[in-house]
Amino acid sequence: EAQVTQNPRYLITVTGKKLTVTCSQNMNHEYMSWYRQDPGLGLRQIYYSMNVEVTDKGDVPEGYKVSRKEKRNFPLILESPSPNQTSLYFCASASLKWDRGYQPQHFGDGTRLSIL
Amino acid sequence: QQQVKQSPQSLIVQKGGISIINCAYENTAFDYFPWYQQFPGKGPALLIAIRPDVSEKKEGRFTISFNKSAKQFSLHIMDSQPGDSATYFCAASIVSNQFYFGTGTSLTVIP
């Protein structure tokens, strides 16, 4: 089954304790992206990657890091989490072989992070 | 600032009615306008998308209307059904790389 898998699904942690949210896709997609979803703000793009070793900042990259060492994985790293990073996070992937104007992103089911 | 402005925030429609959600943007470099549907506890899923070189796209009961000169686009759901109850997001992107989403519309279809 084609899917984007995020782990963990839920996490409660404390300020300053480094954490990593993993994202893996089994569709051989070149494009991967991270978003955060907050009430009243919609989804905001954090980082995206067009392929292995290629990453770019999205709209809200501050306080986050990513890496793309393998095509299937795109972990999101919070090196020193703060309460304002409490949010619902989504990873997505897409094929760049699709018609460039229609690129359906496949989303994971989300990771709810609470930082106290 | 919000690159894509979406309204209304919430919408209640009777079964069989038409649901209309509107979005507006400023950046004329946007070249791809998708709509996503999200159910509780799930990630968004692409519903329908349009490029700025066409004014309308229809897929089943879902239609995007696009007004390039006004920098506005809207989603119309015809014959709305209770199963359409979800949150809808419009979005815009440049060369399908960087995406900007609207703030979402919570649609409730009453049986």
PDB file of N, CA, C and O in Angstrom, chain B residues 18-85:
ATOM      1  N   ILE B  18     -25.518  23.622  -2.522  1.00  0.00           N
ATOM      2  CA  ILE B  18     -24.214  23.947  -3.108  1.00  0.00           C
ATOM      3  C   ILE B  18     -23.331  24.594  -2.039  1.00  0.00           C
ATOM      4  O   ILE B  18     -23.733  25.550  -1.388  1.00  0.00           O
ATOM      5  N   SER B  19     -22.125  24.065  -1.896  1.00  0.00           N
ATOM      6  CA  SER B  19     -21.153  24.638  -0.963  1.00  0.00           C
ATOM      7  C   SER B  19     -20.146  25.438  -1.784  1.00  0.00           C
ATOM      8  O   SER B  19     -19.640  24.955  -2.803  1.00  0.00           O
ATOM      9  N   ILE B  20     -19.866  26.647  -1.341  1.00  0.00           N
ATOM     10  CA  ILE B  20     -18.929  27.504  -2.065  1.00  0.00           C
ATOM     11  C   ILE B  20     -17.883  28.042  -1.092  1.00  0.00           C
ATOM     12  O   ILE B  20     -18.224  28.634  -0.064  1.00  0.00           O
ATOM     13  N   ILE B  21     -16.632  27.831  -1.432  1.00  0.00           N
ATOM     14  CA  ILE B  21     -15.513  28.308  -0.614  1.00  0.00           C
ATOM     15  C   ILE B  21     -14.624  29.163  -1.513  1.00  0.00           C
ATOM     16  O   ILE B  21     -14.330  28.777  -2.643  1.00  0.00           O
ATOM     17  N   ASN B  22     -14.236  30.309  -0.995  1.00  0.00           N
ATOM     18  CA  ASN B  22     -13.501  31.274  -1.801  1.00  0.00           C
ATOM     19  C   ASN B  22     -12.072  31.481  -1.306  1.00  0.00           C
ATOM     20  O   ASN B  22     -11.812  31.430  -0.104  1.00  0.00           O
ATOM     21  N   CYS B  23     -11.176  31.734  -2.250  1.00  0.00           N
ATOM     22  CA  CYS B  23      -9.789  32.046  -1.904  1.00  0.00           C
ATOM     23  C   CYS B  23      -9.275  33.181  -2.776  1.00  0.00           C
ATOM     24  O   CYS B  23      -9.709  33.330  -3.935  1.00  0.00           O
ATOM     25  N   ALA B  24      -8.361  33.949  -2.228  1.00  0.00           N
ATOM     26  CA  ALA B  24      -7.767  35.063  -2.956  1.00  0.00           C
ATOM     27  C   ALA B  24      -6.267  35.068  -2.703  1.00  0.00           C
ATOM     28  O   ALA B  24      -5.800  34.637  -1.650  1.00  0.00           O
ATOM     29  N   TYR B  25      -5.505  35.554  -3.660  1.00  0.00           N
ATOM     30  CA  TYR B  25      -4.055  35.591  -3.550  1.00  0.00           C
ATOM     31  C   TYR B  25      -3.541  36.889  -4.157  1.00  0.00           C
ATOM     32  O   TYR B  25      -4.257  37.585  -4.878  1.00  0.00           O
ATOM     33  N   GLU B  26      -2.294  37.208  -3.859  1.00  0.00           N
ATOM     34  CA  GLU B  26      -1.687  38.425  -4.392  1.00  0.00           C
ATOM     35  C   GLU B  26      -0.537  38.141  -5.358  1.00  0.00           C
ATOM     36  O   GLU B  26      -0.331  38.871  -6.311  1.00  0.00           O
ATOM     37  N   ASN B  27       0.206  37.066  -5.094  1.00  0.00           N
ATOM     38  CA  ASN B  27       1.417  36.799  -5.863  1.00  0.00           C
ATOM     39  C   ASN B  27       1.076  36.232  -7.242  1.00  0.00           C
ATOM     40  O   ASN B  27       0.622  35.100  -7.368  1.00  0.00           O
ATOM     41  N   THR B  28       1.323  37.016  -8.277  1.00  0.00           N
ATOM     42  CA  THR B  28       0.979  36.576  -9.632  1.00  0.00           C
ATOM     43  C   THR B  28       1.939  35.501 -10.163  1.00  0.00           C
ATOM     44  O   THR B  28       1.729  34.975 -11.250  1.00  0.00           O
ATOM     45  N   ALA B  29       2.967  35.169  -9.401  1.00  0.00           N
ATOM     46  CA  ALA B  29       3.879  34.101  -9.808  1.00  0.00           C
ATOM     47  C   ALA B  29       3.313  32.711  -9.502  1.00  0.00           C
ATOM     48  O   ALA B  29       3.824  31.708 -10.005  1.00  0.00           O
ATOM     49  N   PHE B  30       2.267  32.642  -8.702  1.00  0.00           N
ATOM     50  CA  PHE B  30       1.653  31.343  -8.422  1.00  0.00           C
ATOM     51  C   PHE B  30       1.164  30.718  -9.726  1.00  0.00           C
ATOM     52  O   PHE B  30       0.516  31.381 -10.539  1.00  0.00           O
ATOM     53  N   ASP B  31       1.456  29.425  -9.900  1.00  0.00           N
ATOM     54  CA  ASP B  31       1.068  28.786 -11.156  1.00  0.00           C
ATOM     55  C   ASP B  31       0.333  27.459 -10.960  1.00  0.00           C
ATOM     56  O   ASP B  31       0.143  26.706 -11.914  1.00  0.00           O
ATOM     57  N   TYR B  32      -0.083  27.183  -9.743  1.00  0.00           N
ATOM     58  CA  TYR B  32      -0.762  25.916  -9.474  1.00  0.00           C
ATOM     59  C   TYR B  32      -1.626  26.123  -8.248  1.00  0.00           C
ATOM     60  O   TYR B  32      -1.147  26.636  -7.228  1.00  0.00           O
ATOM     61  N   PHE B  33      -2.908  25.759  -8.361  1.00  0.00           N
ATOM     62  CA  PHE B  33      -3.870  26.049  -7.302  1.00  0.00           C
ATOM     63  C   PHE B  33      -4.657  24.773  -6.974  1.00  0.00           C
ATOM     64  O   PHE B  33      -5.657  24.466  -7.601  1.00  0.00           O
ATOM     65  N   PRO B  34      -4.212  24.043  -5.961  1.00  0.00           N
ATOM     66  CA  PRO B  34      -4.915  22.816  -5.569  1.00  0.00           C
ATOM     67  C   PRO B  34      -5.883  23.069  -4.411  1.00  0.00           C
ATOM     68  O   PRO B  34      -5.738  24.027  -3.645  1.00  0.00           O
ATOM     69  N   TRP B  35      -6.842  22.198  -4.287  1.00  0.00           N
ATOM     70  CA  TRP B  35      -7.728  22.160  -3.135  1.00  0.00           C
ATOM     71  C   TRP B  35      -7.534  20.812  -2.441  1.00  0.00           C
ATOM     72  O   TRP B  35      -7.488  19.772  -3.098  1.00  0.00           O
ATOM     73  N   TYR B  36      -7.448  20.875  -1.106  1.00  0.00           N
ATOM     74  CA  TYR B  36      -7.279  19.664  -0.323  1.00  0.00           C
ATOM     75  C   TYR B  36      -8.466  19.486   0.616  1.00  0.00           C
ATOM     76  O   TYR B  36      -9.045  20.457   1.115  1.00  0.00           O
ATOM     77  N   GLN B  37      -8.794  18.229   0.870  1.00  0.00           N
ATOM     78  CA  GLN B  37      -9.876  17.861   1.783  1.00  0.00           C
ATOM     79  C   GLN B  37      -9.248  17.103   2.951  1.00  0.00           C
ATOM     80  O   GLN B  37      -8.405  16.217   2.746  1.00  0.00           O
ATOM     81  N   GLN B  38      -9.654  17.455   4.161  1.00  0.00           N
ATOM     82  CA  GLN B  38      -9.085  16.810   5.339  1.00  0.00           C
ATOM     83  C   GLN B  38     -10.190  16.355   6.281  1.00  0.00           C
ATOM     84  O   GLN B  38     -11.028  17.145   6.709  1.00  0.00           O
ATOM     85  N   PHE B  39     -10.156  15.072   6.626  1.00  0.00           N
ATOM     86  CA  PHE B  39     -11.065  14.514   7.624  1.00  0.00           C
ATOM     87  C   PHE B  39     -10.349  14.457   8.961  1.00  0.00           C
ATOM     88  O   PHE B  39      -9.109  14.369   9.019  1.00  0.00           O
ATOM     89  N   PRO B  40     -11.117  14.488  10.064  1.00  0.00           N
ATOM     90  CA  PRO B  40     -10.481  14.477  11.390  1.00  0.00           C
ATOM     91  C   PRO B  40      -9.543  13.298  11.569  1.00  0.00           C
ATOM     92  O   PRO B  40      -9.856  12.162  11.218  1.00  0.00           O
ATOM     93  N   GLY B  41      -8.352  13.590  12.097  1.00  0.00           N
ATOM     94  CA  GLY B  41      -7.374  12.551  12.365  1.00  0.00           C
ATOM     95  C   GLY B  41      -6.592  12.078  11.161  1.00  0.00           C
ATOM     96  O   GLY B  41      -5.787  11.140  11.270  1.00  0.00           O
ATOM     97  N   LYS B  42      -6.819  12.718  10.026  1.00  0.00           N
ATOM     98  CA  LYS B  42      -6.140  12.314   8.794  1.00  0.00           C
ATOM     99  C   LYS B  42      -5.387  13.484   8.191  1.00  0.00           C
ATOM    100  O   LYS B  42      -5.651  14.640   8.500  1.00  0.00           O
ATOM    101  N   GLY B  43      -4.435  13.153   7.307  1.00  0.00           N
ATOM    102  CA  GLY B  43      -3.767  14.201   6.574  1.00  0.00           C
ATOM    103  C   GLY B  43      -4.628  14.693   5.427  1.00  0.00           C
ATOM    104  O   GLY B  43      -5.563  14.010   5.002  1.00  0.00           O
ATOM    105  N   PRO B  44      -4.318  15.879   4.910  1.00  0.00           N
ATOM    106  CA  PRO B  44      -5.068  16.397   3.754  1.00  0.00           C
ATOM    107  C   PRO B  44      -4.890  15.482   2.549  1.00  0.00           C
ATOM    108  O   PRO B  44      -3.859  14.828   2.399  1.00  0.00           O
ATOM    109  N   ALA B  45      -5.882  15.471   1.681  1.00  0.00           N
ATOM    110  CA  ALA B  45      -5.821  14.697   0.444  1.00  0.00           C
ATOM    111  C   ALA B  45      -6.233  15.597  -0.710  1.00  0.00           C
ATOM    112  O   ALA B  45      -7.211  16.348  -0.591  1.00  0.00           O
ATOM    113  N   LEU B  46      -5.494  15.513  -1.806  1.00  0.00           N
ATOM    114  CA  LEU B  46      -5.810  16.356  -2.956  1.00  0.00           C
ATOM    115  C   LEU B  46      -7.199  16.035  -3.483  1.00  0.00           C
ATOM    116  O   LEU B  46      -7.551  14.886  -3.738  1.00  0.00           O
ATOM    117  N   LEU B  47      -7.970  17.103  -3.691  1.00  0.00           N
ATOM    118  CA  LEU B  47      -9.335  16.961  -4.198  1.00  0.00           C
ATOM    119  C   LEU B  47      -9.399  17.287  -5.691  1.00  0.00           C
ATOM    120  O   LEU B  47      -9.869  16.520  -6.510  1.00  0.00           O
ATOM    121  N   ILE B  48      -8.886  18.444  -6.038  1.00  0.00           N
ATOM    122  CA  ILE B  48      -8.924  18.928  -7.410  1.00  0.00           C
ATOM    123  C   ILE B  48      -7.931  20.074  -7.511  1.00  0.00           C
ATOM    124  O   ILE B  48      -7.640  20.727  -6.508  1.00  0.00           O
ATOM    125  N   ALA B  49      -7.399  20.311  -8.700  1.00  0.00           N
ATOM    126  CA  ALA B  49      -6.407  21.376  -8.863  1.00  0.00           C
ATOM    127  C   ALA B  49      -6.567  22.030 -10.230  1.00  0.00           C
ATOM    128  O   ALA B  49      -7.130  21.423 -11.157  1.00  0.00           O
ATOM    129  N   ILE B  50      -6.048  23.250 -10.340  1.00  0.00           N
ATOM    130  CA  ILE B  50      -6.185  23.995 -11.590  1.00  0.00           C
ATOM    131  C   ILE B  50      -4.937  24.810 -11.850  1.00  0.00           C
ATOM    132  O   ILE B  50      -4.225  25.192 -10.911  1.00  0.00           O
ATOM    133  N   ARG B  51      -4.652  25.039 -13.113  1.00  0.00           N
ATOM    134  CA  ARG B  51      -3.596  25.952 -13.519  1.00  0.00           C
ATOM    135  C   ARG B  51      -4.235  27.277 -13.914  1.00  0.00           C
ATOM    136  O   ARG B  51      -5.406  27.312 -14.302  1.00  0.00           O
ATOM    137  N   PRO B  52      -3.495  28.382 -13.908  1.00  0.00           N
ATOM    138  CA  PRO B  52      -4.089  29.690 -14.197  1.00  0.00           C
ATOM    139  C   PRO B  52      -4.441  29.916 -15.660  1.00  0.00           C
ATOM    140  O   PRO B  52      -5.008  30.955 -15.993  1.00  0.00           O
ATOM    141  N   ASP B  53      -4.129  28.964 -16.548  1.00  0.00           N
ATOM    142  CA  ASP B  53      -4.458  29.173 -17.957  1.00  0.00           C
ATOM    143  C   ASP B  53      -5.866  28.675 -18.314  1.00  0.00           C
ATOM    144  O   ASP B  53      -6.274  28.777 -19.471  1.00  0.00           O
ATOM    145  N   VAL B  54      -6.600  28.161 -17.326  1.00  0.00           N
ATOM    146  CA  VAL B  54      -7.994  27.776 -17.552  1.00  0.00           C
ATOM    147  C   VAL B  54      -8.866  28.452 -16.510  1.00  0.00           C
ATOM    148  O   VAL B  54      -8.407  28.786 -15.424  1.00  0.00           O
ATOM    149  N   SER B  55     -10.132  28.678 -16.838  1.00  0.00           N
ATOM    150  CA  SER B  55     -11.021  29.419 -15.933  1.00  0.00           C
ATOM    151  C   SER B  55     -11.896  28.491 -15.096  1.00  0.00           C
ATOM    152  O   SER B  55     -12.490  28.919 -14.116  1.00  0.00           O
ATOM    153  N   GLU B  56     -11.978  27.234 -15.483  1.00  0.00           N
ATOM    154  CA  GLU B  56     -12.827  26.319 -14.733  1.00  0.00           C
ATOM    155  C   GLU B  56     -12.356  24.886 -14.948  1.00  0.00           C
ATOM    156  O   GLU B  56     -11.927  24.503 -16.024  1.00  0.00           O
ATOM    157  N   LYS B  57     -12.470  24.112 -13.876  1.00  0.00           N
ATOM    158  CA  LYS B  57     -12.192  22.684 -13.976  1.00  0.00           C
ATOM    159  C   LYS B  57     -13.228  21.936 -13.151  1.00  0.00           C
ATOM    160  O   LYS B  57     -13.500  22.313 -12.015  1.00  0.00           O
ATOM    161  N   LYS B  58     -13.777  20.901 -13.737  1.00  0.00           N
ATOM    162  CA  LYS B  58     -14.836  20.149 -13.068  1.00  0.00           C
ATOM    163  C   LYS B  58     -14.438  18.696 -12.959  1.00  0.00           C
ATOM    164  O   LYS B  58     -13.980  18.089 -13.933  1.00  0.00           O
ATOM    165  N   GLU B  59     -14.633  18.130 -11.775  1.00  0.00           N
ATOM    166  CA  GLU B  59     -14.424  16.701 -11.562  1.00  0.00           C
ATOM    167  C   GLU B  59     -15.569  16.191 -10.704  1.00  0.00           C
ATOM    168  O   GLU B  59     -15.616  16.429  -9.500  1.00  0.00           O
ATOM    169  N   GLY B  60     -16.513  15.544 -11.355  1.00  0.00           N
ATOM    170  CA  GLY B  60     -17.679  15.046 -10.637  1.00  0.00           C
ATOM    171  C   GLY B  60     -18.485  16.191 -10.059  1.00  0.00           C
ATOM    172  O   GLY B  60     -18.864  17.114 -10.776  1.00  0.00           O
ATOM    173  N   ARG B  61     -18.711  16.169  -8.743  1.00  0.00           N
ATOM    174  CA  ARG B  61     -19.500  17.222  -8.110  1.00  0.00           C
ATOM    175  C   ARG B  61     -18.645  18.433  -7.720  1.00  0.00           C
ATOM    176  O   ARG B  61     -19.175  19.411  -7.192  1.00  0.00           O
ATOM    177  N   PHE B  62     -17.355  18.365  -7.944  1.00  0.00           N
ATOM    178  CA  PHE B  62     -16.439  19.415  -7.513  1.00  0.00           C
ATOM    179  C   PHE B  62     -15.973  20.245  -8.708  1.00  0.00           C
ATOM    180  O   PHE B  62     -15.554  19.701  -9.721  1.00  0.00           O
ATOM    181  N   THR B  63     -16.058  21.563  -8.563  1.00  0.00           N
ATOM    182  CA  THR B  63     -15.657  22.484  -9.620  1.00  0.00           C
ATOM    183  C   THR B  63     -14.793  23.587  -9.032  1.00  0.00           C
ATOM    184  O   THR B  63     -15.126  24.143  -7.979  1.00  0.00           O
ATOM    185  N   ILE B  64     -13.680  23.876  -9.709  1.00  0.00           N
ATOM    186  CA  ILE B  64     -12.894  25.056  -9.370  1.00  0.00           C
ATOM    187  C   ILE B  64     -13.208  26.120 -10.416  1.00  0.00           C
ATOM    188  O   ILE B  64     -13.134  25.870 -11.619  1.00  0.00           O
ATOM    189  N   SER B  65     -13.532  27.328  -9.928  1.00  0.00           N
ATOM    190  CA  SER B  65     -13.650  28.486 -10.803  1.00  0.00           C
ATOM    191  C   SER B  65     -12.464  29.391 -10.534  1.00  0.00           C
ATOM    192  O   SER B  65     -12.137  29.660  -9.377  1.00  0.00           O
ATOM    193  N   PHE B  66     -11.816  29.855 -11.595  1.00  0.00           N
ATOM    194  CA  PHE B  66     -10.580  30.628 -11.434  1.00  0.00           C
ATOM    195  C   PHE B  66     -10.709  31.949 -12.177  1.00  0.00           C
ATOM    196  O   PHE B  66     -11.040  31.976 -13.369  1.00  0.00           O
ATOM    197  N   ASN B  67     -10.471  33.045 -11.479  1.00  0.00           N
ATOM    198  CA  ASN B  67     -10.529  34.378 -12.070  1.00  0.00           C
ATOM    199  C   ASN B  67      -9.147  35.014 -11.941  1.00  0.00           C
ATOM    200  O   ASN B  67      -8.790  35.559 -10.902  1.00  0.00           O
ATOM    201  N   LYS B  68      -8.380  34.928 -13.031  1.00  0.00           N
ATOM    202  CA  LYS B  68      -6.989  35.377 -12.987  1.00  0.00           C
ATOM    203  C   LYS B  68      -6.886  36.881 -12.761  1.00  0.00           C
ATOM    204  O   LYS B  68      -6.036  37.348 -11.994  1.00  0.00           O
ATOM    205  N   SER B  69      -7.750  37.657 -13.387  1.00  0.00           N
ATOM    206  CA  SER B  69      -7.654  39.114 -13.270  1.00  0.00           C
ATOM    207  C   SER B  69      -7.981  39.582 -11.854  1.00  0.00           C
ATOM    208  O   SER B  69      -7.384  40.525 -11.342  1.00  0.00           O
ATOM    209  N   ALA B  70      -8.902  38.880 -11.204  1.00  0.00           N
ATOM    210  CA  ALA B  70      -9.279  39.240  -9.831  1.00  0.00           C
ATOM    211  C   ALA B  70      -8.390  38.551  -8.800  1.00  0.00           C
ATOM    212  O   ALA B  70      -8.479  38.844  -7.611  1.00  0.00           O
ATOM    213  N   LYS B  71      -7.552  37.623  -9.250  1.00  0.00           N
ATOM    214  CA  LYS B  71      -6.694  36.839  -8.362  1.00  0.00           C
ATOM    215  C   LYS B  71      -7.525  36.127  -7.301  1.00  0.00           C
ATOM    216  O   LYS B  71      -7.233  36.211  -6.098  1.00  0.00           O
ATOM    217  N   GLN B  72      -8.560  35.467  -7.786  1.00  0.00           N
ATOM    218  CA  GLN B  72      -9.450  34.731  -6.902  1.00  0.00           C
ATOM    219  C   GLN B  72      -9.767  33.364  -7.515  1.00  0.00           C
ATOM    220  O   GLN B  72      -9.792  33.214  -8.743  1.00  0.00           O
ATOM    221  N   PHE B  73     -10.014  32.403  -6.647  1.00  0.00           N
ATOM    222  CA  PHE B  73     -10.475  31.105  -7.116  1.00  0.00           C
ATOM    223  C   PHE B  73     -11.393  30.508  -6.057  1.00  0.00           C
ATOM    224  O   PHE B  73     -11.291  30.847  -4.876  1.00  0.00           O
ATOM    225  N   SER B  74     -12.297  29.663  -6.496  1.00  0.00           N
ATOM    226  CA  SER B  74     -13.287  29.133  -5.567  1.00  0.00           C
ATOM    227  C   SER B  74     -13.576  27.668  -5.858  1.00  0.00           C
ATOM    228  O   SER B  74     -13.378  27.190  -6.975  1.00  0.00           O
ATOM    229  N   LEU B  75     -14.019  26.992  -4.829  1.00  0.00           N
ATOM    230  CA  LEU B  75     -14.434  25.592  -4.928  1.00  0.00           C
ATOM    231  C   LEU B  75     -15.940  25.532  -4.773  1.00  0.00           C
ATOM    232  O   LEU B  75     -16.486  26.094  -3.819  1.00  0.00           O
ATOM    233  N   HIS B  76     -16.595  24.870  -5.707  1.00  0.00           N
ATOM    234  CA  HIS B  76     -18.035  24.656  -5.642  1.00  0.00           C
ATOM    235  C   HIS B  76     -18.281  23.158  -5.488  1.00  0.00           C
ATOM    236  O   HIS B  76     -17.762  22.356  -6.301  1.00  0.00           O
ATOM    237  N   ILE B  77     -19.045  22.796  -4.476  1.00  0.00           N
ATOM    238  CA  ILE B  77     -19.429  21.400  -4.288  1.00  0.00           C
ATOM    239  C   ILE B  77     -20.927  21.317  -4.562  1.00  0.00           C
ATOM    240  O   ILE B  77     -21.744  21.863  -3.791  1.00  0.00           O
ATOM    241  N   MET B  78     -21.263  20.692  -5.658  1.00  0.00           N
ATOM    242  CA  MET B  78     -22.675  20.552  -6.029  1.00  0.00           C
ATOM    243  C   MET B  78     -23.283  19.364  -5.303  1.00  0.00           C
ATOM    244  O   MET B  78     -22.581  18.403  -4.947  1.00  0.00           O
ATOM    245  N   ASP B  79     -24.607  19.430  -5.085  1.00  0.00           N
ATOM    246  CA  ASP B  79     -25.314  18.311  -4.450  1.00  0.00           C
ATOM    247  C   ASP B  79     -24.541  17.824  -3.217  1.00  0.00           C
ATOM    248  O   ASP B  79     -24.202  16.655  -3.082  1.00  0.00           O
ATOM    249  N   SER B  80     -24.254  18.737  -2.306  1.00  0.00           N
ATOM    250  CA  SER B  80     -23.439  18.415  -1.131  1.00  0.00           C
ATOM    251  C   SER B  80     -24.051  17.273  -0.323  1.00  0.00           C
ATOM    252  O   SER B  80     -25.283  17.203  -0.148  1.00  0.00           O
ATOM    253  N   GLN B  81     -23.179  16.389   0.166  1.00  0.00           N
ATOM    254  CA  GLN B  81     -23.591  15.206   0.905  1.00  0.00           C
ATOM    255  C   GLN B  81     -22.971  15.216   2.306  1.00  0.00           C
ATOM    256  O   GLN B  81     -21.906  15.795   2.512  1.00  0.00           O
ATOM    257  N   PRO B  82     -23.600  14.551   3.265  1.00  0.00           N
ATOM    258  CA  PRO B  82     -23.025  14.493   4.619  1.00  0.00           C
ATOM    259  C   PRO B  82     -21.587  13.978   4.620  1.00  0.00           C
ATOM    260  O   PRO B  82     -20.771  14.414   5.426  1.00  0.00           O
ATOM    261  N   GLY B  83     -21.252  13.095   3.704  1.00  0.00           N
ATOM    262  CA  GLY B  83     -19.887  12.580   3.598  1.00  0.00           C
ATOM    263  C   GLY B  83     -18.877  13.609   3.131  1.00  0.00           C
ATOM    264  O   GLY B  83     -17.670  13.372   3.217  1.00  0.00           O
ATOM    265  N   ASP B  84     -19.367  14.763   2.667  1.00  0.00           N
ATOM    266  CA  ASP B  84     -18.471  15.850   2.269  1.00  0.00           C
ATOM    267  C   ASP B  84     -18.040  16.686   3.470  1.00  0.00           C
ATOM    268  O   ASP B  84     -17.184  17.574   3.335  1.00  0.00           O
ATOM    269  N   SER B  85     -18.662  16.443   4.625  1.00  0.00           N
ATOM    270  CA  SER B  85     -18.324  17.194   5.832  1.00  0.00           C
ATOM    271  C   SER B  85     -16.848  16.961   6.178  1.00  0.00           C
ATOM    272  O   SER B  85     -16.427  15.829   6.448  1.00  0.00           O
TER     273      SER B  85
END
